[in-house]
Amino acid sequence: MSSVTSPKQIAASLTEFWSPRVVAEVDDAYIKVARVQGQLAWHSHADEDELFLVLKGRLVIELEDRKVELGEGEMFVVPKGVRHNPIADEECHLMLIERKTTLHTGDVVTDKTRSLDEQLRPL
């Protein structure tokens, strides 16, 4: 049985930056929230699209050919195979929708990379 969830409240309660947490699942996708600040890393997801929805603040997603700027309530889908680098100059809260097979930083591993087990741990 599902329960009512507030992605905004959960994101605001997180204590770590760039450490997404799974808050729900829909078919073969996870719904995640994260607090972010600074930049993550240039990476791509070979087989999965990735949806970013800004819950609070501003996010810039660098792509190889342009920058996408998102404000509160705006979303953008990074298509599979497209290299991207999310950046938040100030604290930003996000909701992400990704297939369950999506690796946090795709084809790159950094000190900010989180395993699926870390993302699934209880809130």
PDB file of C-alpha atoms in Angstrom:
ATOM      1  CA  MET A   1       0.000   0.000   0.000  1.00  0.00           C
ATOM      2  CA  SER A   2       1.319   3.428  -0.909  1.00  0.00           C
ATOM      3  CA  SER A   3       1.442   6.373   1.463  1.00  0.00           C
ATOM      4  CA  VAL A   4       1.438  10.131   0.952  1.00  0.00           C
ATOM      5  CA  THR A   5       4.967  11.482   0.570  1.00  0.00           C
ATOM      6  CA  SER A   6       6.393  15.002   0.316  1.00  0.00           C
ATOM      7  CA  PRO A   7       9.514  14.990  -1.894  1.00  0.00           C
ATOM      8  CA  LYS A   8      10.171  18.642  -0.898  1.00  0.00           C
ATOM      9  CA  GLN A   9      10.155  17.809   2.815  1.00  0.00           C
ATOM     10  CA  ILE A  10      12.281  14.705   2.393  1.00  0.00           C
ATOM     11  CA  ALA A  11      14.855  16.528   0.264  1.00  0.00           C
ATOM     12  CA  ALA A  12      15.033  19.338   2.842  1.00  0.00           C
ATOM     13  CA  SER A  13      15.648  16.790   5.623  1.00  0.00           C
ATOM     14  CA  LEU A  14      18.639  15.147   3.931  1.00  0.00           C
ATOM     15  CA  THR A  15      21.999  15.833   5.556  1.00  0.00           C
ATOM     16  CA  GLU A  16      24.370  14.983   2.681  1.00  0.00           C
ATOM     17  CA  PHE A  17      24.870  16.685  -0.650  1.00  0.00           C
ATOM     18  CA  TRP A  18      24.841  14.593  -3.870  1.00  0.00           C
ATOM     19  CA  SER A  19      23.493  11.538  -2.066  1.00  0.00           C
ATOM     20  CA  PRO A  20      20.125  10.736  -3.704  1.00  0.00           C
ATOM     21  CA  ARG A  21      17.576   8.730  -1.760  1.00  0.00           C
ATOM     22  CA  VAL A  22      14.836   6.568  -3.214  1.00  0.00           C
ATOM     23  CA  VAL A  23      11.408   7.742  -2.005  1.00  0.00           C
ATOM     24  CA  ALA A  24       9.157   5.702  -4.303  1.00  0.00           C
ATOM     25  CA  GLU A  25       9.108   3.363  -7.273  1.00  0.00           C
ATOM     26  CA  VAL A  26       6.911   3.265 -10.348  1.00  0.00           C
ATOM     27  CA  ASP A  27       7.171   0.144 -12.506  1.00  0.00           C
ATOM     28  CA  ASP A  28      10.854  -0.046 -13.526  1.00  0.00           C
ATOM     29  CA  ALA A  29      11.764   3.461 -12.273  1.00  0.00           C
ATOM     30  CA  TYR A  30      12.863   4.930  -8.964  1.00  0.00           C
ATOM     31  CA  ILE A  31      11.736   8.338  -7.764  1.00  0.00           C
ATOM     32  CA  LYS A  32      14.637   9.931  -5.877  1.00  0.00           C
ATOM     33  CA  VAL A  33      15.280  13.172  -4.044  1.00  0.00           C
ATOM     34  CA  ALA A  34      18.590  14.884  -3.350  1.00  0.00           C
ATOM     35  CA  ARG A  35      20.176  17.983  -1.848  1.00  0.00           C
ATOM     36  CA  VAL A  36      22.929  19.273  -4.087  1.00  0.00           C
ATOM     37  CA  GLN A  37      25.498  22.044  -4.077  1.00  0.00           C
ATOM     38  CA  GLY A  38      28.615  22.454  -6.196  1.00  0.00           C
ATOM     39  CA  GLN A  39      29.040  20.092  -9.115  1.00  0.00           C
ATOM     40  CA  LEU A  40      28.714  16.340  -9.468  1.00  0.00           C
ATOM     41  CA  ALA A  41      30.858  15.118 -12.410  1.00  0.00           C
ATOM     42  CA  TRP A  42      30.724  14.834 -16.170  1.00  0.00           C
ATOM     43  CA  HIS A  43      29.080  11.488 -16.901  1.00  0.00           C
ATOM     44  CA  SER A  44      26.483   9.733 -19.033  1.00  0.00           C
ATOM     45  CA  HIS A  45      24.027   6.873 -18.773  1.00  0.00           C
ATOM     46  CA  ALA A  46      24.359   4.704 -21.875  1.00  0.00           C
ATOM     47  CA  ASP A  47      20.912   3.102 -21.715  1.00  0.00           C
ATOM     48  CA  GLU A  48      18.767   5.333 -19.500  1.00  0.00           C
ATOM     49  CA  ASP A  49      17.174   8.774 -19.660  1.00  0.00           C
ATOM     50  CA  GLU A  50      17.312  10.879 -16.471  1.00  0.00           C
ATOM     51  CA  LEU A  51      14.661  13.391 -15.391  1.00  0.00           C
ATOM     52  CA  PHE A  52      15.646  16.321 -13.160  1.00  0.00           C
ATOM     53  CA  LEU A  53      12.887  18.346 -11.425  1.00  0.00           C
ATOM     54  CA  VAL A  54      13.961  21.295  -9.268  1.00  0.00           C
ATOM     55  CA  LEU A  55      12.034  21.398  -5.975  1.00  0.00           C
ATOM     56  CA  LYS A  56      13.971  24.350  -4.541  1.00  0.00           C
ATOM     57  CA  GLY A  57      16.722  26.593  -5.876  1.00  0.00           C
ATOM     58  CA  ARG A  58      18.400  26.600  -9.273  1.00  0.00           C
ATOM     59  CA  LEU A  59      20.286  23.929 -11.217  1.00  0.00           C
ATOM     60  CA  VAL A  60      22.488  24.190 -14.284  1.00  0.00           C
ATOM     61  CA  ILE A  61      23.005  21.049 -16.323  1.00  0.00           C
ATOM     62  CA  GLU A  62      26.031  21.370 -18.546  1.00  0.00           C
ATOM     63  CA  LEU A  63      25.777  19.413 -21.772  1.00  0.00           C
ATOM     64  CA  GLU A  64      28.544  19.190 -24.346  1.00  0.00           C
ATOM     65  CA  ASP A  65      26.815  21.659 -26.690  1.00  0.00           C
ATOM     66  CA  ARG A  66      24.913  23.925 -24.244  1.00  0.00           C
ATOM     67  CA  LYS A  67      23.839  24.665 -20.686  1.00  0.00           C
ATOM     68  CA  VAL A  68      20.312  24.088 -19.418  1.00  0.00           C
ATOM     69  CA  GLU A  69      19.233  26.336 -16.537  1.00  0.00           C
ATOM     70  CA  LEU A  70      16.374  25.173 -14.335  1.00  0.00           C
ATOM     71  CA  GLY A  71      14.466  27.086 -11.692  1.00  0.00           C
ATOM     72  CA  GLU A  72      12.052  25.888  -9.047  1.00  0.00           C
ATOM     73  CA  GLY A  73       9.276  23.776 -10.562  1.00  0.00           C
ATOM     74  CA  GLU A  74      11.120  23.250 -13.867  1.00  0.00           C
ATOM     75  CA  MET A  75      12.307  19.940 -15.236  1.00  0.00           C
ATOM     76  CA  PHE A  76      14.568  18.596 -17.946  1.00  0.00           C
ATOM     77  CA  VAL A  77      15.231  15.117 -19.293  1.00  0.00           C
ATOM     78  CA  VAL A  78      18.810  14.238 -20.160  1.00  0.00           C
ATOM     79  CA  PRO A  79      18.552  11.669 -22.957  1.00  0.00           C
ATOM     80  CA  LYS A  80      20.413   8.393 -22.659  1.00  0.00           C
ATOM     81  CA  GLY A  81      24.012   8.555 -23.849  1.00  0.00           C
ATOM     82  CA  VAL A  82      24.295  12.348 -23.415  1.00  0.00           C
ATOM     83  CA  ARG A  83      27.228  13.502 -21.272  1.00  0.00           C
ATOM     84  CA  HIS A  84      26.111  15.965 -18.615  1.00  0.00           C
ATOM     85  CA  ASN A  85      27.327  17.685 -15.468  1.00  0.00           C
ATOM     86  CA  PRO A  86      24.797  18.998 -12.906  1.00  0.00           C
ATOM     87  CA  ILE A  87      25.867  22.161 -11.042  1.00  0.00           C
ATOM     88  CA  ALA A  88      24.200  24.110  -8.227  1.00  0.00           C
ATOM     89  CA  ASP A  89      25.992  27.307  -7.178  1.00  0.00           C
ATOM     90  CA  GLU A  90      23.823  27.372  -4.049  1.00  0.00           C
ATOM     91  CA  GLU A  91      21.904  24.627  -2.285  1.00  0.00           C
ATOM     92  CA  CYS A  92      19.285  23.052  -4.538  1.00  0.00           C
ATOM     93  CA  HIS A  93      16.738  20.290  -3.896  1.00  0.00           C
ATOM     94  CA  LEU A  94      15.892  17.869  -6.701  1.00  0.00           C
ATOM     95  CA  MET A  95      13.541  15.086  -7.583  1.00  0.00           C
ATOM     96  CA  LEU A  96      14.945  12.575 -10.061  1.00  0.00           C
ATOM     97  CA  ILE A  97      13.183   9.895 -12.032  1.00  0.00           C
ATOM     98  CA  GLU A  98      15.466   7.152 -13.311  1.00  0.00           C
ATOM     99  CA  ARG A  99      15.227   3.531 -14.338  1.00  0.00           C
ATOM    100  CA  LYS A 100      16.212   1.136 -11.594  1.00  0.00           C
ATOM    101  CA  THR A 101      19.294   0.175 -13.619  1.00  0.00           C
ATOM    102  CA  THR A 102      20.677   3.738 -13.671  1.00  0.00           C
ATOM    103  CA  LEU A 103      24.043   4.113 -11.947  1.00  0.00           C
ATOM    104  CA  HIS A 104      24.375   7.322  -9.926  1.00  0.00           C
ATOM    105  CA  THR A 105      27.293   8.775 -11.877  1.00  0.00           C
ATOM    106  CA  GLY A 106      26.918   6.504 -14.876  1.00  0.00           C
ATOM    107  CA  ASP A 107      30.223   5.642 -16.496  1.00  0.00           C
ATOM    108  CA  VAL A 108      32.330   7.605 -13.953  1.00  0.00           C
ATOM    109  CA  VAL A 109      33.169   6.875 -10.316  1.00  0.00           C
ATOM    110  CA  THR A 110      34.067   9.723  -7.945  1.00  0.00           C
ATOM    111  CA  ASP A 111      34.004  10.309  -4.191  1.00  0.00           C
ATOM    112  CA  LYS A 112      30.420  11.539  -4.664  1.00  0.00           C
ATOM    113  CA  THR A 113      29.241   8.332  -6.368  1.00  0.00           C
ATOM    114  CA  ARG A 114      26.585   6.517  -4.344  1.00  0.00           C
ATOM    115  CA  SER A 115      25.697   2.855  -4.777  1.00  0.00           C
ATOM    116  CA  LEU A 116      22.098   1.765  -5.181  1.00  0.00           C
ATOM    117  CA  ASP A 117      22.232   0.248  -1.672  1.00  0.00           C
ATOM    118  CA  GLU A 118      23.183   3.679  -0.279  1.00  0.00           C
ATOM    119  CA  GLN A 119      20.327   5.299  -2.188  1.00  0.00           C
ATOM    120  CA  LEU A 120      17.843   2.704  -0.902  1.00  0.00           C
ATOM    121  CA  ARG A 121      18.763   2.949   2.790  1.00  0.00           C
ATOM    122  CA  PRO A 122      15.932   4.036   5.102  1.00  0.00           C
ATOM    123  CA  LEU A 123      15.317   7.739   5.515  1.00  0.00           C
TER     124      LEU A 123
END
